[in-house]
Coordinates of N, CA, C and O in Angstrom, one line a residue:
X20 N 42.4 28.6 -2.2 CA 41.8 27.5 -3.1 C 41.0 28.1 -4.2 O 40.5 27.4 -5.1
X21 N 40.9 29.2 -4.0 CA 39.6 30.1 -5.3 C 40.2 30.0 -6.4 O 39.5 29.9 -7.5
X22 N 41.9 30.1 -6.3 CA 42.6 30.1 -7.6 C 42.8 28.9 -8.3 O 43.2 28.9 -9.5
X23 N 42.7 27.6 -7.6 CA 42.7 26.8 -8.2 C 41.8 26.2 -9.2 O 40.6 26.4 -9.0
X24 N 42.3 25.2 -10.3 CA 42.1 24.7 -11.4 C 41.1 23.1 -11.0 O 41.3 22.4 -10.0
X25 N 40.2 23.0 -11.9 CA 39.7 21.9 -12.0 C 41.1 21.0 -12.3 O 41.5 21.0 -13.4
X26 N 41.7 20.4 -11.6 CA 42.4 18.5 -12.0 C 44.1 19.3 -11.7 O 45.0 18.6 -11.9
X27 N 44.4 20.5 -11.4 CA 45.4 20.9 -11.0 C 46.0 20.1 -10.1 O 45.3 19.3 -9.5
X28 N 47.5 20.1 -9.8 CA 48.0 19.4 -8.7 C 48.8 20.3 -7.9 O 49.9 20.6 -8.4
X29 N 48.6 20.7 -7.1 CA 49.1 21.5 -6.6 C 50.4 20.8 -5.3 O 50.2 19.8 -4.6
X30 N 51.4 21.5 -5.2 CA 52.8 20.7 -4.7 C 52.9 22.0 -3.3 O 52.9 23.2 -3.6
X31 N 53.0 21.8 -2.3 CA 53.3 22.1 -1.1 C 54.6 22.3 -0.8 O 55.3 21.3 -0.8
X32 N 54.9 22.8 -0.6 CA 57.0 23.0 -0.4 C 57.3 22.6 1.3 O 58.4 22.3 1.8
X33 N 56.0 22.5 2.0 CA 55.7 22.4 3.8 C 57.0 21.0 3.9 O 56.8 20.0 3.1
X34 N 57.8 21.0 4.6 CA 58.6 20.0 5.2 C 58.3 20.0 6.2 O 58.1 21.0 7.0
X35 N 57.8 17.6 6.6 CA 57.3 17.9 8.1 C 58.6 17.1 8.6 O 59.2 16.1 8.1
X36 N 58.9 17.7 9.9 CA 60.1 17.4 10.9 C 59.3 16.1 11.5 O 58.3 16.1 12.2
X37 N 59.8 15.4 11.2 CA 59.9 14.3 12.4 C 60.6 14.0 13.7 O 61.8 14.0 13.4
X38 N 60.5 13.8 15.0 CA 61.6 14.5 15.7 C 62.2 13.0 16.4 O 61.4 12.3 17.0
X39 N 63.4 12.7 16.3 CA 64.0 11.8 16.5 C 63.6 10.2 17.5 O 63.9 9.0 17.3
X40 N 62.6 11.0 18.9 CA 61.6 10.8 20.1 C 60.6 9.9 19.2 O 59.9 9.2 19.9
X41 N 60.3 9.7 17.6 CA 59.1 9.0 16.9 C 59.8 7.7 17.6 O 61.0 7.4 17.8
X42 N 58.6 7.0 17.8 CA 58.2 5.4 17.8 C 58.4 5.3 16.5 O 58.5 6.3 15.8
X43 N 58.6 3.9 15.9 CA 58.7 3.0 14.9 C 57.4 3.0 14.5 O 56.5 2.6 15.3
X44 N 57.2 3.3 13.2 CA 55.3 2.7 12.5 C 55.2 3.0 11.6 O 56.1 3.1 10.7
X45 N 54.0 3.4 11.4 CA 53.3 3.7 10.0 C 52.1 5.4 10.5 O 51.1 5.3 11.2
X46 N 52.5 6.3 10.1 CA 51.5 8.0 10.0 C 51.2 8.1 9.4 O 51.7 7.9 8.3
X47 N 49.8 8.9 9.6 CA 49.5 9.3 8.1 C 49.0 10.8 8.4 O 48.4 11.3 9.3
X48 N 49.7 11.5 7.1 CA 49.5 12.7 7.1 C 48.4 13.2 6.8 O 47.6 12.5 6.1
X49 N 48.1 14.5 7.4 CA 46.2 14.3 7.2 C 46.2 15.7 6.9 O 47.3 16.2 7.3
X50 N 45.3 16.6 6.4 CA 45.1 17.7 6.2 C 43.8 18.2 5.9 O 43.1 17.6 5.1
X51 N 43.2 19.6 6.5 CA 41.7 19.7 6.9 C 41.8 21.2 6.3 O 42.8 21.8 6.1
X52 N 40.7 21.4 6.1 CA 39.9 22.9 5.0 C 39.4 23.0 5.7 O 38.5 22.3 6.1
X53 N 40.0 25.0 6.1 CA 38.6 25.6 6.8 C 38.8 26.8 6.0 O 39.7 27.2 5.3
X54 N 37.3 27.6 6.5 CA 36.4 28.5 6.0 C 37.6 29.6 7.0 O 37.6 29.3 8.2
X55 N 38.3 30.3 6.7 CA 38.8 31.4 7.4 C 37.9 32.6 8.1 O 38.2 33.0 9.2
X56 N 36.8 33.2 7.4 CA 35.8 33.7 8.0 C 35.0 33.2 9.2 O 34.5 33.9 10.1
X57 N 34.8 31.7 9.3 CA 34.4 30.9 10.2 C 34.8 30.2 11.0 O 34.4 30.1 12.2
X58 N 35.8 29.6 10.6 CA 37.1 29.0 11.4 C 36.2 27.6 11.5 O 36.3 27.1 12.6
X59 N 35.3 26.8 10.5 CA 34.7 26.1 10.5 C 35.3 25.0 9.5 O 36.2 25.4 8.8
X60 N 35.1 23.9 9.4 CA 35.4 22.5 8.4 C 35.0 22.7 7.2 O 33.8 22.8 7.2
X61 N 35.6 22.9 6.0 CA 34.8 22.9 5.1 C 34.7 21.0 4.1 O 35.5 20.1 3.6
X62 N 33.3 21.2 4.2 CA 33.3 19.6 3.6 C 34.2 18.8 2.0 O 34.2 19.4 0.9
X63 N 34.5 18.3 2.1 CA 35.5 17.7 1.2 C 34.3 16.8 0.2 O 33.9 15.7 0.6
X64 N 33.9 17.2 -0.8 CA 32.5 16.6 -1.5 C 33.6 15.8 -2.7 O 32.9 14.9 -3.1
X65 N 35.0 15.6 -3.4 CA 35.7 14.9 -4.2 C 37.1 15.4 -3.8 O 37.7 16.5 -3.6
X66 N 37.4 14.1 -3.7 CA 38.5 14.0 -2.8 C 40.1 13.7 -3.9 O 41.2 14.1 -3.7
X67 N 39.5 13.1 -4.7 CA 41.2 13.5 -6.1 C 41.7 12.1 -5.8 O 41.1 11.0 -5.9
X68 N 43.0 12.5 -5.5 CA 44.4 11.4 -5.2 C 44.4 11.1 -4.0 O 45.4 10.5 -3.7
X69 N 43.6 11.3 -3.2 CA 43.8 11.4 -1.4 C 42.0 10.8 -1.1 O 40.9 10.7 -1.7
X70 N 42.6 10.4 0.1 CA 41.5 9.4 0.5 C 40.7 10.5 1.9 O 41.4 11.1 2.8
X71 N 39.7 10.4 1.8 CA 38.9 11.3 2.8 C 38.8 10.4 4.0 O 38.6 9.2 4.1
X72 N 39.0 11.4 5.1 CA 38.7 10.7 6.5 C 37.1 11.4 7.2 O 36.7 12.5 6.9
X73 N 36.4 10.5 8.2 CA 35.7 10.6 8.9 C 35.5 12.3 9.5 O 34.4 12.7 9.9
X74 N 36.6 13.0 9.4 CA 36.7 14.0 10.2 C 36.5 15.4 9.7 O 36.3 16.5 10.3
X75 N 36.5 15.2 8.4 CA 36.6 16.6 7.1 C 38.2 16.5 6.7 O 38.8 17.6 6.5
X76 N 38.8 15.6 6.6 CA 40.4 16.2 6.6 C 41.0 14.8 5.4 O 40.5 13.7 5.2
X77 N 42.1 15.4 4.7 CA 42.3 14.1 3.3 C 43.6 13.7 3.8 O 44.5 14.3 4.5
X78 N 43.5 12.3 3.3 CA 44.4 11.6 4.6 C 45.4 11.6 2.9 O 44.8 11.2 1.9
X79 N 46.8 12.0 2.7 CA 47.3 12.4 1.6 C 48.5 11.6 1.9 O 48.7 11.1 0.8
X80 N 49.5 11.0 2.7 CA 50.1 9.9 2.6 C 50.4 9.0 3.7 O 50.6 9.3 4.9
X81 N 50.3 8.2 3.1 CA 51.2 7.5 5.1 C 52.5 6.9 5.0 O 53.0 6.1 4.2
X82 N 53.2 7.6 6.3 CA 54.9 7.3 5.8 C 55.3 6.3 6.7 O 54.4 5.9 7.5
X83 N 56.4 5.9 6.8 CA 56.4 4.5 8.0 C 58.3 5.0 8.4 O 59.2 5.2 7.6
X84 N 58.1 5.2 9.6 CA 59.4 5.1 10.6 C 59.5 4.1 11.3 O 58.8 3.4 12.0
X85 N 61.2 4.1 10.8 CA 62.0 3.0 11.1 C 62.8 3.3 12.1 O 63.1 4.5 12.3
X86 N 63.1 2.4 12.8 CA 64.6 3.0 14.3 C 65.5 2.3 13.6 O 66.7 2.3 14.1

């Protein structure tokens, strides 16, 4: 993250597998920042396009499976 830009958008190439066994609903994908030296949370102080959760982690979309 050191290399990134103030207001940059950065695009993730991560494909998540859903595995056939999902229940029907609504998920939301969530994603958390840590300190690699510490292996600690790093606090999320502006959160952008994504909505901050309770936990340290940005709740970035929620998708809904259908059967």
């Amino acid at each position: 993250t050191s290399n990134w830009q103030i207001g940059e958008v950065i695009v993730d190439p991560y494909q998540l597998s859903i595995p056939t066994t999902t229940p029907a609903g609504n998920y939301q994908i969530r994603v958390g920042f840590y300190n690699p030296t510490t292996n600690a949370r790093i606090p999320i102080t502006e959160q952008g396009r994504a909505e901050q959760d309770n936990l340290g982690g940005l709740i970035i979309r929620t998708v809904q499976v259908i059967e």
